[in-house]
Amino acid sequence: MELRLVLGIETSCDDTGAAVLDETGAILGESLNSQKEVHLRTGGIIPTVAQQLHRENIERVVQEALERSSVAPGQLSAVATTVKPGLALSLGIGLEFSLRFVRQHNKPFIPIHHMEAHALTVRMLQPVAFPFLVLLVSGGHSLLAVARGVDDFLLLGHTLDEAPGDTLDKVARRLSLIKHPQCSTLSGGQAIELLAKDGDRTRFPFTTPMGQTYDCCFSFAGLRNQVTMTIMKQEAEEGVKQGTLLTCVNDIAAATQHTVASHLAKRTHRAILFCKAKGLLPSSSPTLVVSGGVASNQYIRKALMIITEMTGLHLLCPPAKFCTDNGVMIAWNGLERLREGKGILPPNVDVCYEPKAPLGVDISAEVKAAAIRLPSVRMKIPN
Ligand code: KG4
Ligand code: ZN
């Protein structure tokens, strides 16, 4: 029997991605146009700029993915495209292109939820059975969920303000790390991970967020405020203006990274205990999957490993290139849906994008009501 082929298209944020995958998860061809460098220079994503860049690149990126895979549009079983959540202007470009494409080639259309796709990417690389726990941490998202099926998720916790990658990017910008010779081309998170390696995390003892709230939600705005106050104090002490590289950037980076890691580890720890109490995970080899751009941080992975070792979970982190946005994860999600016959629409369908879209059924109130206290854990993480 011939293997079914899916073209995946991603434009929800700042990456224009396309890929062709077969049913086994083999990547036949892919192309990715990252806008990160442009946005790094403007100090953040300007939606109209992102939209324009998607518009300029979508056609070429899709063509490249098809050419590299030697697959003609006629051979595709379906086209899968991110339609939620994300930046409205960005989502619109991918969706408009896809709807035109499926009509022209008379192919089924599979609308994809970006976070569901992140959560299930790991299954492309190895067999991971449902249900499993997943922590998604990126520049736009921060959540803990139980993945129970292709379209069945329980949301245990989400961020109340910003995502950890966003916080790291903003701290890096406030520290002017772009002026640091080692960091000029790195994302905020990467710059902080690099500098933290030579930093003393104990010099600036930041408070881990939400210590008195016994749920699995996240908050990073308060931490960012603590860091900003420290930076202002250090600028005053060193007698320099904002925009000057401080001598203590390594220590601030180390303390910030440690506090983010500790916050993520604590919320994840509580999620694991909640799942165990409610029987939400299998008793044999329960798994935690960690994905999203921030998941490529080795220090954060080590913090999570302390928790999973303590609670007997198996920790899985897909390689960095599968943790970040691309067409591959969207095509894979399309294949998962195709296999189960879920959410496959005819070519002439009219679909709207949704900038805001929760992941699954939100049971964060139930998690909070359980008020699970954590045993104290020594977060001794070697650099
Ligand atoms: O998944 P991603 O490529 O895009 C979305 O946000 O969807 O993630 C990008 C985010 C940025 O905020 C970046 O600073 C962060 O992931 N990031 C990291 C690291 N590499 C990227 N954060 C911490 N440590 C890293 N090594
Ligand atoms: Zn993403």
Coordinates of C-alpha atoms and ligand atoms in Angstrom, one line a residue:
M1 CA 0.0 0.0 0.0
E2 CA 1.2 3.5 -0.8
L3 CA 2.1 5.7 2.1
R4 CA -0.1 8.7 2.6
L5 CA 1.6 12.1 2.2
V6 CA 0.8 15.4 4.0
L7 CA 2.0 18.9 3.3
G8 CA 2.2 20.9 6.5
I9 CA 2.2 24.7 6.6
E10 CA 3.1 26.9 9.6
T11 CA 2.8 30.7 9.8
S12 CA 1.4 31.4 13.3
C13 CA 4.2 33.5 14.6
D14 CA 7.6 34.5 13.1
D15 CA 8.5 31.4 11.1
T16 CA 7.2 30.5 7.6
G17 CA 7.5 26.7 7.5
A18 CA 6.4 24.0 5.2
A19 CA 7.2 20.2 5.1
V20 CA 6.1 17.1 3.4
L21 CA 5.9 13.9 5.6
D22 CA 4.8 10.4 4.9
E23 CA 2.7 8.3 7.3
T24 CA 5.8 6.8 9.0
G25 CA 6.9 10.3 10.1
A26 CA 9.7 10.4 7.5
I27 CA 10.4 14.0 6.5
L28 CA 10.6 13.9 2.7
G29 CA 11.2 17.6 2.2
E30 CA 11.1 20.8 4.3
S31 CA 11.8 24.5 4.2
L32 CA 11.8 27.1 6.9
N33 CA 12.2 30.9 6.6
S34 CA 12.9 32.3 10.0
Q35 CA 12.2 36.0 10.7
K36 CA 14.0 35.8 14.1
E37 CA 16.9 38.0 13.0
V38 CA 14.7 40.8 11.7
H39 CA 12.7 40.8 14.9
L40 CA 15.8 40.7 17.0
R41 CA 16.9 43.9 15.4
T42 CA 13.5 45.7 16.0
G43 CA 13.5 44.4 19.6
G44 CA 10.4 42.3 19.2
I45 CA 7.8 41.0 16.7
I46 CA 5.9 43.8 14.9
P47 CA 2.8 41.9 13.6
T48 CA 2.6 43.9 10.3
V49 CA 6.3 43.2 9.6
A50 CA 5.8 39.5 10.4
Q51 CA 2.8 39.4 8.0
Q52 CA 4.7 41.0 5.2
L53 CA 7.6 38.6 5.6
H54 CA 5.2 35.6 5.6
R55 CA 3.5 37.0 2.5
E56 CA 6.9 37.4 0.7
N57 CA 8.1 33.9 1.5
I58 CA 5.1 31.5 1.8
E59 CA 5.0 30.6 -1.9
R60 CA 8.7 29.9 -2.1
V61 CA 8.8 28.0 1.2
V62 CA 6.0 25.7 0.1
Q63 CA 7.5 25.2 -3.4
E64 CA 10.9 24.3 -1.8
A65 CA 9.4 21.8 0.6
L66 CA 7.5 20.1 -2.4
E67 CA 10.6 20.2 -4.7
R68 CA 12.9 18.8 -2.0
S69 CA 10.5 15.9 -1.4
S70 CA 9.9 15.3 -5.1
V71 CA 6.2 15.2 -4.4
A72 CA 3.8 16.8 -6.8
P73 CA 0.7 18.5 -5.3
G74 CA -1.4 15.8 -6.9
Q75 CA 0.2 13.1 -4.8
L76 CA -0.7 14.6 -1.5
S77 CA -3.4 13.1 0.7
A78 CA -4.1 16.4 2.4
V79 CA -2.8 19.8 3.4
A80 CA -2.5 20.6 7.1
T81 CA -2.1 24.3 8.2
T82 CA -1.9 26.1 11.6
V83 CA -5.1 28.1 12.1
K84 CA -4.9 28.7 15.8
P85 CA -3.6 30.1 18.1
G86 CA -1.2 32.8 17.0
L87 CA -0.8 36.3 15.5
A88 CA -3.9 37.1 13.5
L89 CA -2.0 38.7 10.6
S90 CA 0.5 35.8 10.4
L91 CA -2.1 33.1 10.6
G92 CA -4.1 34.8 7.9
I93 CA -1.3 34.5 5.3
G94 CA -0.8 30.7 5.8
L95 CA -4.5 30.0 5.9
E96 CA -5.3 32.1 2.8
F97 CA -2.5 30.4 0.9
S98 CA -3.6 27.0 2.0
L99 CA -7.2 27.4 1.1
R100 CA -6.2 28.6 -2.4
F101 CA -3.9 25.6 -2.7
V102 CA -6.4 22.9 -1.6
R103 CA -9.0 24.3 -4.0
Q104 CA -6.6 24.5 -6.9
H105 CA -5.4 20.9 -6.3
N106 CA -8.7 19.5 -4.9
K107 CA -7.2 18.2 -1.7
P108 CA -8.7 17.8 1.8
F109 CA -7.8 20.5 4.3
I110 CA -6.8 19.8 7.9
P111 CA -6.9 22.8 10.3
I112 CA -4.2 22.5 13.0
H113 CA -4.0 23.8 16.6
H114 CA -0.4 25.0 17.0
M115 CA -0.1 23.8 20.6
E116 CA -1.6 20.4 19.9
A117 CA 1.0 20.0 17.2
H118 CA 3.9 21.0 19.6
A119 CA 2.5 18.5 22.1
L120 CA 2.4 15.5 19.7
T121 CA 5.6 16.1 17.7
V122 CA 7.5 13.7 20.0
R123 CA 5.3 10.8 18.6
M124 CA 6.9 11.4 15.2
L125 CA 10.3 10.5 16.6
Q126 CA 9.4 7.6 18.9
P127 CA 6.3 5.7 20.0
V128 CA 4.8 7.5 23.0
A129 CA 1.4 6.1 23.9
F130 CA -1.4 8.3 25.2
P131 CA -1.9 9.5 27.9
F132 CA 1.3 11.5 28.7
L133 CA 2.0 14.7 30.5
V134 CA 3.4 17.6 28.4
L135 CA 5.1 20.9 29.4
L136 CA 5.1 23.4 26.5
V137 CA 7.4 26.4 27.1
S138 CA 8.2 28.9 24.3
G139 CA 8.2 32.6 23.5
G140 CA 4.4 32.6 23.2
H141 CA 3.3 29.8 25.5
S142 CA 3.6 28.2 28.9
L143 CA 1.3 25.3 29.7
L144 CA 1.0 21.9 31.3
A145 CA -1.4 19.5 29.9
V146 CA -2.3 15.8 29.7
A147 CA -2.4 14.6 26.1
R148 CA -5.0 11.8 26.1
G149 CA -5.6 11.6 22.3
V150 CA -5.1 13.4 19.0
D151 CA -7.9 15.8 19.9
D152 CA -8.2 15.1 23.6
F153 CA -6.2 17.3 26.0
L154 CA -6.7 18.3 29.7
L155 CA -5.2 21.7 30.5
L156 CA -3.7 21.6 34.0
G157 CA -2.1 25.0 34.1
H158 CA -1.2 28.0 31.9
T159 CA 0.5 31.3 32.2
L160 CA -1.3 34.1 33.9
D161 CA 0.8 36.8 32.2
E162 CA 3.7 36.1 29.9
A163 CA 5.6 33.1 28.6
P164 CA 9.1 32.2 29.9
G165 CA 10.7 32.7 26.5
D166 CA 9.1 36.2 26.3
T167 CA 10.5 37.0 29.8
L168 CA 14.0 35.8 28.9
D169 CA 13.8 37.8 25.6
K170 CA 12.7 41.0 27.5
V171 CA 15.4 40.5 30.2
A172 CA 18.0 40.0 27.5
R173 CA 16.9 43.2 25.8
R174 CA 16.9 45.2 29.0
L175 CA 20.4 43.9 29.6
S176 CA 21.4 45.0 26.0
L177 CA 22.9 41.5 25.5
I178 CA 22.7 42.2 21.8
K179 CA 25.8 44.3 22.4
H180 CA 27.6 41.4 24.0
P181 CA 30.2 40.0 21.6
Q182 CA 29.1 36.4 22.3
C183 CA 25.4 37.1 22.1
S184 CA 24.7 39.4 19.1
T185 CA 23.0 36.7 17.0
L186 CA 21.4 34.7 19.8
S187 CA 17.7 34.8 20.9
G188 CA 17.2 36.1 24.5
G189 CA 16.9 32.6 25.9
Q190 CA 20.0 31.4 24.2
A191 CA 22.0 34.4 25.3
I192 CA 20.9 34.0 28.9
E193 CA 21.8 30.3 28.9
L194 CA 25.2 31.0 27.5
L195 CA 26.1 33.8 29.9
A196 CA 24.6 31.9 32.9
K197 CA 27.3 29.3 32.5
D198 CA 29.8 31.7 33.9
G199 CA 27.5 33.3 36.4
D200 CA 26.9 33.0 40.1
R201 CA 23.2 32.4 40.5
T202 CA 23.3 33.0 44.3
R203 CA 24.4 36.7 44.0
F204 CA 20.9 37.9 43.2
P205 CA 18.4 35.7 45.0
F206 CA 15.1 36.2 43.1
T207 CA 11.9 34.8 44.6
T208 CA 10.4 31.9 42.7
P209 CA 6.9 33.1 41.6
M210 CA 3.6 31.9 43.1
G211 CA 5.1 30.1 46.1
Q212 CA 1.8 30.4 48.0
T213 CA -0.5 29.4 45.1
Y214 CA -0.9 25.6 45.1
D215 CA -1.8 25.1 41.4
C216 CA 0.0 24.5 38.1
C217 CA -0.3 27.9 36.6
F218 CA 2.7 30.1 35.8
S219 CA 3.6 33.7 36.2
F220 CA 6.7 35.5 35.0
A221 CA 5.9 39.2 35.0
G222 CA 6.8 39.5 38.7
L223 CA 10.1 37.9 38.1
R224 CA 10.8 40.2 35.3
N225 CA 10.0 43.1 37.6
Q226 CA 12.4 41.8 40.2
V227 CA 15.1 41.5 37.6
T228 CA 14.5 45.0 36.2
M229 CA 14.8 46.5 39.7
T230 CA 18.1 44.7 40.2
I231 CA 19.4 45.9 36.9
M232 CA 18.4 49.5 37.8
K233 CA 20.2 49.2 41.1
Q234 CA 23.3 47.8 39.5
E235 CA 23.3 50.5 36.8
A236 CA 23.2 53.1 39.6
E237 CA 26.0 51.4 41.5
E238 CA 28.2 51.1 38.4
G239 CA 27.2 54.6 37.4
V240 CA 26.1 53.7 33.9
K241 CA 23.0 54.4 31.9
Q242 CA 20.5 52.0 30.6
G243 CA 21.8 50.4 27.4
T244 CA 25.3 49.8 28.8
L245 CA 26.5 46.3 29.4
L246 CA 26.7 45.7 33.1
T247 CA 29.7 43.8 34.5
C248 CA 27.4 41.5 36.4
V249 CA 25.3 40.3 33.3
N250 CA 26.5 36.7 33.9
D251 CA 25.2 36.7 37.5
I252 CA 21.9 38.2 36.5
A253 CA 21.5 35.7 33.7
A254 CA 22.3 32.8 36.0
A255 CA 19.9 34.0 38.7
T256 CA 17.1 34.6 36.2
Q257 CA 17.6 31.3 34.5
H258 CA 17.6 29.5 37.8
T259 CA 14.4 31.1 39.0
V260 CA 12.6 30.3 35.7
A261 CA 13.9 26.7 35.9
S262 CA 12.8 26.4 39.5
H263 CA 9.3 27.8 38.8
L264 CA 8.8 25.5 35.8
A265 CA 10.1 22.5 37.9
K266 CA 7.7 23.2 40.8
R267 CA 4.6 23.6 38.7
T268 CA 5.5 20.4 36.8
H269 CA 6.2 18.6 40.1
R270 CA 2.7 19.5 41.3
A271 CA 1.2 18.5 37.9
I272 CA 2.8 15.1 38.3
L273 CA 1.5 14.6 41.8
F274 CA -2.0 15.7 40.6
C275 CA -2.0 13.2 37.7
K276 CA -0.9 10.5 40.1
A277 CA -3.6 11.3 42.6
K278 CA -6.3 11.3 39.9
G279 CA -5.0 8.3 37.9
L280 CA -4.5 10.4 34.8
L281 CA -1.2 8.8 33.7
P282 CA -0.5 5.1 33.1
S283 CA 1.1 3.3 36.1
S284 CA 3.8 1.8 33.9
S285 CA 6.4 4.2 32.5
P286 CA 4.5 7.4 32.8
T287 CA 6.1 10.1 30.6
L288 CA 6.7 13.8 30.7
V289 CA 7.3 15.4 27.3
V290 CA 8.9 18.9 27.3
S291 CA 8.8 21.0 24.1
G292 CA 8.8 24.6 22.8
G293 CA 11.8 26.9 22.3
V294 CA 12.6 27.2 26.0
A295 CA 12.8 23.4 26.3
S296 CA 16.2 23.5 24.5
N297 CA 17.7 25.0 27.6
Q298 CA 19.9 22.4 29.2
Y299 CA 19.7 23.9 32.7
I300 CA 15.9 23.8 32.6
R301 CA 16.1 20.3 31.4
K302 CA 18.3 19.3 34.3
A303 CA 15.9 20.9 36.7
L304 CA 13.0 18.9 35.2
M305 CA 15.1 15.8 35.3
I306 CA 15.5 16.1 39.1
I307 CA 11.7 16.2 39.4
T308 CA 11.0 13.3 37.0
E309 CA 13.7 11.1 38.6
M310 CA 12.1 11.8 42.0
T311 CA 8.6 10.9 40.9
G312 CA 9.5 8.0 38.6
L313 CA 8.6 9.6 35.3
H314 CA 10.3 9.2 32.0
L315 CA 11.5 12.6 30.6
L316 CA 11.4 13.1 26.9
C317 CA 12.7 16.3 25.1
P318 CA 12.6 16.2 21.3
P319 CA 15.8 17.7 19.8
A320 CA 15.8 21.5 19.6
K321 CA 14.9 21.6 15.9
F322 CA 11.7 19.8 16.6
C323 CA 11.0 21.9 19.7
T324 CA 10.7 25.1 17.8
D325 CA 8.1 26.1 15.1
N326 CA 8.3 24.5 11.7
G327 CA 6.2 22.9 9.0
V328 CA 7.2 19.4 10.1
M329 CA 5.2 19.4 13.4
I330 CA 2.2 20.7 11.5
A331 CA 2.4 18.0 8.8
W332 CA 2.9 15.3 11.5
N333 CA -0.3 16.5 13.3
G334 CA -2.1 16.4 9.9
L335 CA -1.0 12.7 9.6
E336 CA -2.1 11.9 13.1
R337 CA -5.5 13.3 12.3
L338 CA -5.7 11.7 8.9
R339 CA -4.9 8.3 10.5
E340 CA -7.8 8.7 12.9
G341 CA -10.1 10.5 10.4
K342 CA -10.4 13.5 12.7
G343 CA -11.0 17.1 11.5
I344 CA -10.5 16.5 7.8
L345 CA -12.4 19.0 5.7
P346 CA -13.3 19.2 2.0
P347 CA -11.3 21.5 -0.3
N348 CA -14.1 24.0 -0.8
V349 CA -14.4 24.6 3.0
D350 CA -14.4 28.0 4.5
V351 CA -12.2 28.1 7.7
C352 CA -11.4 31.1 9.9
Y353 CA -8.2 31.5 11.9
E354 CA -8.5 32.0 15.7
P355 CA -5.8 34.1 17.4
K356 CA -6.8 32.8 20.8
A357 CA -7.6 29.2 21.3
P358 CA -7.3 27.2 24.5
L359 CA -5.7 23.8 24.5
G360 CA -8.3 21.1 25.4
V361 CA -10.5 21.1 28.5
D362 CA -9.3 23.6 31.2
I363 CA -9.2 21.8 34.6
S364 CA -6.8 24.3 36.2
A365 CA -9.5 25.2 38.8
E366 CA -9.7 21.6 39.8
V367 CA -6.0 21.4 40.1
K368 CA -6.0 24.5 42.3
A369 CA -8.8 23.1 44.5
A370 CA -6.7 20.0 45.1
A371 CA -4.1 22.4 46.7
I372 CA -1.3 19.9 46.5
R373 CA 1.8 20.8 48.7
L374 CA 5.2 20.0 47.4
P375 CA 7.9 18.2 49.3
S376 CA 11.0 20.4 49.4
V377 CA 13.4 19.5 46.7
R378 CA 17.1 20.5 46.5
M379 CA 17.6 22.2 43.1
K380 CA 21.3 21.7 42.9
I381 CA 21.9 21.9 39.2
P382 CA 25.5 21.6 37.9
N383 CA 26.3 24.1 35.2
Ligands
KG4_1 O1 9.2 27.7 20.0 P1 9.9 29.0 19.6 O2 10.9 28.9 18.5 O3 8.9 30.1 19.1 C1 7.7 30.3 19.8 O4 7.8 31.1 20.8 O5 6.7 29.7 19.5 O6 10.6 29.6 20.9 C2 11.3 30.8 20.9 C3 11.6 31.2 22.3 C4 12.2 32.5 22.5 O7 11.6 33.3 23.4 C5 13.7 32.2 22.9 O8 14.2 33.1 23.7 C6 13.4 30.9 23.6 O9 12.4 30.2 22.9 N1 14.6 30.1 23.6 C7 15.3 29.7 24.7 C8 16.5 29.0 24.3 N2 16.4 28.9 23.0 C9 15.3 29.6 22.5 N3 15.0 29.9 26.0 C10 15.9 29.4 26.9 N4 17.0 28.8 26.6 C11 17.3 28.5 25.3 N5 18.5 27.8 25.0
ZN2 ZN 5.4 27.3 18.8

